[in-house]
């Protein structure tokens, strides 16, 4: 079964593509379409933004669509400095991966060399039966001001993320490390949500 993943982020696609194929779900993406919608992601949180994307692309294509978004909270920052839903959009500018690394490493330097962070994710599936919503979080990591040379295209902050469980940059984790880390951070539950709600 073909399902549209309403994203152009290669890291998001890579994270779920193979495991969903094992479950009989073929992901296609915005790049596979002949058009891209101009969507204003003005939701108050990750779930609302995921819904906005999923609903817009489902309405335009009639294909069952997954929307996903995330919000970032940093413990040491005051409320007015929180990235929230605008992780990549700073001062109304959409940052490239390199610009994101530069911006957030400078932020880390400004606040003492280490920032405790938390991601909150939202995912929504839209189809002819309506919409289903799911949210989860990832913590147990912090940002540092010296980026790793390894890059994860689409997820640039992985290059400044240290996972204390392994005392490594997130981009340096081995396959076995990733398996343990993802189990701790609900990847299996996310896949289960997708499979159960698409195949029901």
Backbone as CSV, one residue per row, in Angstrom:
resi,resn,N_x,N_y,N_z,CA_x,CA_y,CA_z,C_x,C_y,C_z
1,UNK,0.844,-1.201,0.000,0.000,0.000,0.000,0.875,1.246,0.000
2,UNK,0.543,2.211,-0.888,1.304,3.457,-0.959,0.732,4.476,0.018
3,UNK,1.635,5.107,0.749,1.265,6.138,1.713,2.178,7.334,1.491
4,UNK,1.605,8.523,1.497,2.394,9.748,1.318,2.911,10.241,2.659
5,UNK,4.210,10.467,2.735,4.820,11.090,3.907,5.045,12.548,3.533
6,UNK,4.287,13.455,4.143,4.302,14.875,3.751,5.541,15.567,4.316
7,UNK,6.694,15.220,3.761,7.954,15.829,4.193,8.942,15.830,3.042
8,UNK,9.892,16.756,3.098,11.035,16.732,2.178,12.317,16.430,2.945
9,UNK,12.177,16.148,4.244,13.342,15.916,5.093,13.848,14.488,4.889
10,UNK,15.052,14.320,4.317,15.555,12.969,4.027,15.771,12.122,5.275
11,UNK,16.097,12.756,6.397,16.333,11.997,7.624,15.038,11.376,8.151
12,UNK,13.936,12.109,8.045,12.647,11.570,8.486,12.241,10.374,7.619
13,UNK,12.455,10.510,6.313,12.105,9.438,5.383,12.942,8.195,5.680
14,UNK,14.250,8.387,5.815,15.169,7.276,6.055,14.833,6.531,7.340
15,UNK,14.383,7.266,8.342,14.109,6.680,9.651,12.996,5.631,9.597
16,UNK,12.018,5.849,8.720,10.837,4.975,8.718,10.645,4.142,7.451
17,UNK,11.309,4.501,6.371,11.031,3.882,5.068,11.189,2.361,5.093
18,UNK,12.341,1.863,5.521,12.609,0.425,5.441,11.719,-0.387,6.362
19,UNK,11.555,0.092,7.595,10.750,-0.680,8.548,9.287,-0.719,8.133
20,UNK,8.801,0.346,7.482,7.419,0.335,7.002,7.266,-0.572,5.780
21,UNK,8.286,-0.604,4.932,8.242,-1.517,3.784,8.147,-2.970,4.252
22,UNK,8.813,-3.289,5.353,8.736,-4.638,5.917,7.312,-4.972,6.357
23,UNK,6.524,-3.926,6.606,5.129,-4.104,7.023,4.138,-3.863,5.882
24,UNK,4.648,-3.870,4.649,3.774,-3.755,3.489,3.327,-2.347,3.150
25,UNK,4.030,-1.341,3.690,3.676,0.059,3.433,4.809,0.725,2.651
26,UNK,4.487,1.203,1.450,5.474,1.886,0.618,5.324,3.387,0.798
27,UNK,6.372,4.032,1.307,6.323,5.479,1.492,6.663,6.196,0.200
28,UNK,5.815,7.143,-0.186,6.200,8.105,-1.210,6.262,9.463,-0.516
29,UNK,6.964,10.402,-1.121,7.174,11.693,-0.465,6.765,12.836,-1.379
30,UNK,6.843,14.026,-0.837,6.508,15.223,-1.617,7.352,15.289,-2.889
31,UNK,8.597,14.829,-2.821,9.481,14.872,-3.992,8.985,13.961,-5.117
32,UNK,8.181,12.968,-4.756,7.637,12.057,-5.767,6.405,12.636,-6.468
33,UNK,5.852,13.714,-5.934,4.692,14.359,-6.537,5.133,15.378,-7.583
34,UNK,4.202,15.817,-8.382,4.516,16.837,-9.395,4.309,18.249,-8.865
35,UNK,4.035,18.378,-7.587,3.779,19.703,-7.021,4.129,19.696,-5.536
36,UNK,4.252,20.905,-4.998,4.462,21.078,-3.558,3.516,22.172,-3.092
37,UNK,2.778,21.895,-2.050,1.831,22.883,-1.523,2.556,23.935,-0.687
38,UNK,2.045,25.137,-0.730,2.552,26.213,0.125,1.680,26.225,1.384
39,UNK,2.178,25.635,2.445,1.382,25.442,3.660,1.919,26.322,4.780
40,UNK,1.019,27.030,5.434,1.407,27.828,6.595,1.268,26.960,7.850
41,UNK,2.406,26.575,8.397,2.407,25.726,9.597,2.300,26.629,10.824
42,UNK,1.082,26.980,11.157,0.857,27.949,12.238,0.198,27.310,13.457
43,UNK,0.339,26.002,13.600,-0.215,25.322,14.768,0.523,25.702,16.037
44,UNK,-0.120,25.463,17.178,0.501,25.839,18.448,1.489,24.780,18.944
45,UNK,1.444,23.591,18.342,2.370,22.534,18.766,2.632,21.589,17.598
46,UNK,3.437,20.557,17.858,3.853,19.631,16.806,2.677,18.871,16.207
47,UNK,1.727,18.461,17.045,0.572,17.701,16.544,-0.264,18.553,15.596
48,UNK,-0.503,19.802,15.953,-1.302,20.677,15.089,-0.612,20.911,13.748
49,UNK,0.706,21.124,13.764,1.426,21.323,12.507,1.429,20.050,11.666
50,UNK,1.564,18.895,12.324,1.516,17.620,11.598,0.155,17.443,10.944
51,UNK,-0.900,17.828,11.659,-2.260,17.716,11.114,-2.438,18.643,9.913
52,UNK,-1.952,19.874,10.024,-2.083,20.844,8.932,-1.456,20.281,7.653
53,UNK,-0.251,19.698,7.777,0.433,19.137,6.605,-0.298,17.915,6.053
54,UNK,-0.633,16.994,6.955,-1.274,15.754,6.513,-2.618,16.025,5.846
55,UNK,-3.421,16.902,6.436,-4.750,17.206,5.904,-4.657,17.889,4.543
56,UNK,-3.734,18.826,4.416,-3.589,19.560,3.157,-3.189,18.618,2.018
57,UNK,-2.229,17.741,2.267,-1.781,16.835,1.206,-2.791,15.725,0.942
58,UNK,-3.499,15.284,1.977,-4.548,14.284,1.725,-5.666,14.888,0.865
59,UNK,-6.066,16.104,1.197,-7.116,16.775,0.418,-6.694,16.976,-1.041
60,UNK,-5.399,17.246,-1.253,-4.912,17.530,-2.606,-4.700,16.263,-3.432
61,UNK,-4.400,15.144,-2.784,-4.019,13.937,-3.525,-4.993,12.772,-3.375
62,UNK,-5.739,12.738,-2.271,-6.579,11.585,-1.995,-5.805,10.374,-1.521
63,UNK,-4.498,10.535,-1.312,-3.643,9.446,-0.836,-3.541,9.528,0.684
64,UNK,-3.656,8.398,1.360,-3.437,8.377,2.810,-2.111,9.063,3.112
65,UNK,-2.133,10.020,4.028,-0.965,10.888,4.243,-0.556,10.930,5.710
66,UNK,0.766,10.853,5.916,1.351,11.025,7.241,1.979,12.414,7.314
67,UNK,1.622,13.172,8.333,2.276,14.442,8.618,3.053,14.300,9.917
68,UNK,4.201,14.939,9.987,5.022,14.849,11.197,5.680,16.193,11.462
69,UNK,5.769,16.560,12.719,6.457,17.790,13.080,7.057,17.603,14.470
70,UNK,7.914,18.518,14.862,8.513,18.428,16.180,8.734,19.817,16.776
71,UNK,8.738,19.848,18.089,9.037,21.079,18.808,10.242,20.831,19.711
72,UNK,11.003,21.875,19.932,12.223,21.773,20.721,12.130,22.682,21.941
73,UNK,12.422,22.113,23.099,12.462,22.883,24.342,13.843,22.729,24.970
74,UNK,14.401,23.845,25.415,15.734,23.851,26.011,15.619,24.384,27.432
75,UNK,16.015,23.550,28.366,15.767,23.806,29.792,16.315,25.143,30.274
76,UNK,17.498,25.506,29.801,18.158,26.698,30.334,17.685,28.015,29.710
77,UNK,16.850,27.959,28.693,16.429,29.187,28.013,15.138,29.748,28.599
78,UNK,15.015,31.084,28.627,13.741,31.688,29.041,12.671,31.427,27.983
79,UNK,11.417,31.592,28.352,10.300,31.287,27.445,10.412,31.994,26.096
80,UNK,10.810,33.254,26.122,10.841,34.023,24.870,11.940,33.554,23.910
81,UNK,12.891,32.756,24.412,13.985,32.251,23.575,13.759,30.813,23.111
82,UNK,12.679,30.176,23.591,12.431,28.776,23.240,12.168,28.628,21.736
83,UNK,12.822,27.652,21.091,12.549,27.414,19.662,11.116,26.948,19.417
84,UNK,10.605,26.078,20.291,9.234,25.577,20.128,9.030,24.951,18.760
85,UNK,8.020,25.433,18.027,7.738,24.893,16.697,8.625,25.512,15.616
86,UNK,9.415,26.517,15.979,10.242,27.227,14.991,11.714,26.857,15.127
87,UNK,12.001,25.575,15.063,13.373,25.087,15.241,14.266,25.550,14.098
88,UNK,13.736,25.505,12.890,14.531,25.868,11.711,14.239,27.292,11.230
89,UNK,13.101,27.843,11.643,12.729,29.194,11.200,13.081,30.195,12.299
90,UNK,14.151,30.936,12.082,14.639,31.914,13.060,14.530,33.308,12.453
91,UNK,13.864,34.217,13.178,13.662,35.587,12.675,13.075,35.572,11.264
92,UNK,12.094,34.687,11.051,11.359,34.563,9.783,12.211,34.059,8.629
93,UNK,13.391,33.512,8.942,14.249,32.958,7.894,14.358,31.451,8.084
94,UNK,14.231,30.700,6.982,14.376,29.244,7.005,15.867,28.921,6.921
95,UNK,16.421,28.345,7.988,17.851,28.083,8.034,18.214,26.796,7.300
96,UNK,19.394,26.805,6.674,19.953,25.574,6.105,20.503,24.728,7.251
97,UNK,20.908,23.509,6.952,21.499,22.653,7.989,22.713,23.332,8.632
98,UNK,23.603,23.879,7.808,24.809,24.526,8.350,24.472,25.757,9.180
99,UNK,23.492,26.526,8.725,23.078,27.711,9.487,22.457,27.318,10.828
100,UNK,21.744,26.189,10.859,21.182,25.717,12.128,22.288,25.349,13.113
101,UNK,23.291,24.654,12.622,24.411,24.274,13.492,25.091,25.522,14.038
102,UNK,25.296,26.509,13.178,25.938,27.760,13.616,25.076,28.483,14.652
103,UNK,23.786,28.591,14.388,22.890,29.308,15.297,22.847,28.636,16.671
104,UNK,22.660,27.321,16.686,22.488,26.637,17.974,23.801,26.466,18.740
105,UNK,24.925,26.342,18.040,26.193,26.302,18.778,26.481,27.663,19.418
106,UNK,26.146,28.741,18.722,26.314,30.073,19.311,25.406,30.244,20.529
107,UNK,24.201,29.672,20.460,23.275,29.719,21.591,23.859,28.966,22.790
108,UNK,24.437,27.813,22.511,25.062,27.019,23.581,26.192,27.811,24.228
109,UNK,27.026,28.447,23.411,28.140,29.240,23.944,27.631,30.364,24.838
110,UNK,26.532,30.994,24.413,25.968,32.121,25.155,25.435,31.692,26.516
111,UNK,25.009,30.434,26.627,24.391,29.962,27.873,25.239,28.920,28.600
112,UNK,26.556,28.996,28.432,27.430,28.225,29.313,28.058,26.965,28.774
113,UNK,27.901,26.666,27.482,28.623,25.538,26.897,27.880,24.215,26.860
114,UNK,26.692,24.166,27.452,25.910,22.917,27.457,24.446,23.270,27.701
115,UNK,23.548,22.740,26.867,22.125,23.016,27.016,21.337,21.701,27.048
116,UNK,20.506,21.538,28.057,19.679,20.343,28.208,18.419,20.511,27.358
117,UNK,18.200,19.585,26.438,17.121,19.758,25.463,16.146,18.588,25.474
118,UNK,14.979,18.844,24.880,13.940,17.825,24.763,13.154,18.061,23.482
119,UNK,12.977,16.993,22.703,12.133,17.051,21.517,10.754,16.509,21.852
120,UNK,9.715,17.176,21.362,8.353,16.646,21.444,7.835,16.528,20.009
121,UNK,7.432,15.319,19.645,7.034,15.018,18.271,5.520,14.862,18.154
122,UNK,5.023,15.180,16.984,3.623,14.935,16.677,3.504,14.258,15.328
123,UNK,2.610,13.281,15.229,2.370,12.608,13.953,0.863,12.470,13.763
124,UNK,0.416,12.713,12.540,-1.001,12.597,12.212,-1.138,11.845,10.891
125,UNK,-2.083,10.904,10.858,-2.418,10.184,9.625,-3.805,10.640,9.186
126,UNK,-3.907,11.095,7.941,-5.207,11.491,7.372,-5.563,10.549,6.231
127,UNK,-6.798,10.058,6.265,-7.302,9.216,5.182,-8.806,9.423,5.060
128,UNK,-9.470,8.541,4.331,-10.899,8.743,4.099,-11.755,8.482,5.334
129,UNK,-11.131,8.023,6.418,-11.871,7.801,7.669,-11.683,8.944,8.658
130,UNK,-10.833,9.912,8.305,-10.574,11.023,9.220,-9.103,11.129,9.565
131,UNK,-8.812,11.456,10.811,-7.409,11.622,11.219,-7.135,10.911,12.541
132,UNK,-5.898,10.444,12.686,-5.439,9.819,13.930,-4.171,10.541,14.355
133,UNK,-4.053,10.813,15.649,-2.951,11.636,16.157,-2.127,10.880,17.187
134,UNK,-0.823,11.186,17.193,0.085,10.529,18.144,1.190,11.514,18.513
135,UNK,1.612,11.469,19.763,2.694,12.347,20.220,3.639,11.565,21.115
136,UNK,4.924,11.895,21.046,5.921,11.263,21.915,7.078,12.240,22.101
137,UNK,7.976,11.915,22.992,9.081,12.834,23.277,10.412,12.091,23.313
138,UNK,11.473,12.857,23.160,12.830,12.322,23.252,13.640,13.272,24.130
139,UNK,14.181,12.719,25.207,15.071,13.537,26.049,16.322,12.701,26.342
140,UNK,16.955,12.889,27.492,18.200,12.189,27.827,19.322,12.568,26.851
141,UNK,19.436,13.865,26.530,20.530,14.330,25.682,20.756,15.815,25.950
142,UNK,21.888,16.327,25.460,22.155,17.764,25.577,22.953,18.242,24.368
143,UNK,22.908,19.573,24.148,23.639,20.206,23.057,24.974,20.747,23.568
144,UNK,25.997,20.682,22.694,27.308,21.260,23.011,27.681,22.261,21.915
145,UNK,28.723,23.061,22.207,29.065,24.133,21.262,30.116,23.725,20.232
146,UNK,30.603,22.481,20.299,31.568,22.005,19.299,30.903,20.907,18.470
147,UNK,30.563,21.190,17.204,29.868,20.175,16.404,30.787,19.050,15.954
148,UNK,30.215,17.869,15.843,30.903,16.733,15.245,31.018,16.974,13.743
149,UNK,32.045,16.429,13.124,32.205,16.618,11.675,31.206,15.796,10.874
150,UNK,30.677,14.735,11.473,29.688,13.896,10.795,28.357,14.644,10.735
151,UNK,27.671,14.556,9.596,26.385,15.227,9.421,25.284,14.216,9.116
152,UNK,24.084,14.508,9.593,22.892,13.730,9.273,21.969,14.684,8.526
153,UNK,21.996,14.607,7.196,21.253,15.563,6.374,19.782,15.586,6.769
154,UNK,19.291,16.791,7.060,17.903,16.949,7.483,17.734,17.058,8.987
155,UNK,18.687,16.478,9.730,18.683,16.560,11.201,20.034,17.106,11.662
156,UNK,20.344,18.375,11.341,21.678,18.922,11.635,22.020,18.961,13.116
157,UNK,21.004,19.103,13.987,21.310,19.218,15.415,21.813,17.909,16.006
158,UNK,21.684,16.805,15.255,22.297,15.543,15.700,23.810,15.694,15.840
159,UNK,24.386,16.663,15.103,25.841,16.869,15.130,26.316,17.650,16.344
160,UNK,25.374,18.224,17.124,25.779,18.909,18.362,25.109,18.259,19.579
161,UNK,24.488,17.094,19.348,23.774,16.385,20.407,24.654,15.303,21.019
162,UNK,24.809,15.351,22.324,25.533,14.308,23.060,24.511,13.429,23.778
163,UNK,24.653,12.111,23.621,23.795,11.152,24.314,24.575,10.612,25.506
164,UNK,24.237,11.036,26.733,25.010,10.631,27.918,25.078,9.119,28.113
165,UNK,24.044,8.412,27.678,24.003,6.957,27.814,25.236,6.304,27.176
166,UNK,25.737,6.911,26.084,26.903,6.366,25.377,28.097,7.312,25.406
167,UNK,27.891,8.541,25.911,28.911,9.583,25.897,29.465,9.800,24.488
168,UNK,28.544,9.877,23.526,28.904,10.089,22.123,27.950,11.109,21.511
169,UNK,28.423,11.708,20.398,27.500,12.488,19.580,26.434,11.543,19.021
170,UNK,25.236,12.055,18.839,24.160,11.249,18.279,24.545,10.677,16.913
171,UNK,25.256,11.462,16.109,25.654,11.002,14.771,26.740,9.931,14.818
172,UNK,27.352,9.719,15.973,28.407,8.705,16.096,27.896,7.353,16.603
173,UNK,26.611,7.272,16.945,26.091,6.034,17.497,26.178,4.900,16.480
174,UNK,26.567,3.716,16.958,26.584,2.532,16.104,25.150,2.037,15.915
175,UNK,24.974,1.060,15.036,23.639,0.495,14.828,23.089,-0.097,16.119
176,UNK,23.955,-0.745,16.894,23.512,-1.329,18.167,23.141,-0.230,19.163
177,UNK,23.958,0.843,19.203,23.646,1.992,20.061,22.279,2.578,19.696
178,UNK,22.073,2.762,18.380,20.820,3.363,17.904,19.620,2.509,18.293
179,UNK,19.792,1.209,18.193,18.697,0.301,18.542,18.295,0.495,20.000
180,UNK,19.293,0.551,20.885,19.010,0.764,22.308,18.384,2.135,22.549
181,UNK,18.931,3.155,21.878,18.450,4.519,22.082,17.025,4.686,21.554
182,UNK,16.754,4.089,20.395,15.419,4.214,19.809,14.370,3.458,20.619
183,UNK,14.783,2.315,21.212,13.858,1.594,22.094,13.483,2.468,23.283
184,UNK,14.460,3.208,23.777,14.231,4.095,24.914,13.352,5.278,24.526
185,UNK,13.382,5.619,23.236,12.657,6.809,22.773,11.488,6.489,21.843
186,UNK,10.904,5.303,22.011,9.580,4.995,21.451,9.490,4.813,19.947
187,UNK,10.600,4.531,19.235,10.470,4.354,17.784,9.515,3.205,17.459
188,UNK,9.639,2.095,18.193,8.767,0.943,17.923,7.298,1.323,18.086
189,UNK,6.994,2.160,19.072,5.606,2.592,19.283,5.099,3.449,18.124
190,UNK,5.990,4.249,17.549,5.609,5.106,16.417,5.277,4.235,15.207
191,UNK,6.135,3.268,14.932,5.898,2.355,13.805,4.596,1.594,14.019
192,UNK,4.363,1.146,15.226,3.129,0.429,15.562,1.899,1.314,15.316
193,UNK,2.011,2.591,15.695,0.912,3.537,15.462,0.604,3.646,13.974
194,UNK,1.667,3.798,13.153,1.472,3.943,11.707,0.828,2.675,11.128
195,UNK,1.440,1.535,11.418,0.970,0.273,10.838,-0.466,-0.022,11.241
196,UNK,-0.760,0.114,12.524,-2.120,-0.219,13.013,-3.184,0.689,12.423
197,UNK,-2.847,1.978,12.236,-3.852,2.924,11.758,-3.982,2.970,10.243
198,UNK,-2.979,2.475,9.548,-3.078,2.434,8.090,-3.715,1.118,7.641
199,UNK,-3.474,0.058,8.387,-3.952,-1.261,7.956,-5.289,-1.636,8.577
200,UNK,-5.833,-0.768,9.432,-7.089,-1.141,10.111,-8.262,-1.201,9.138
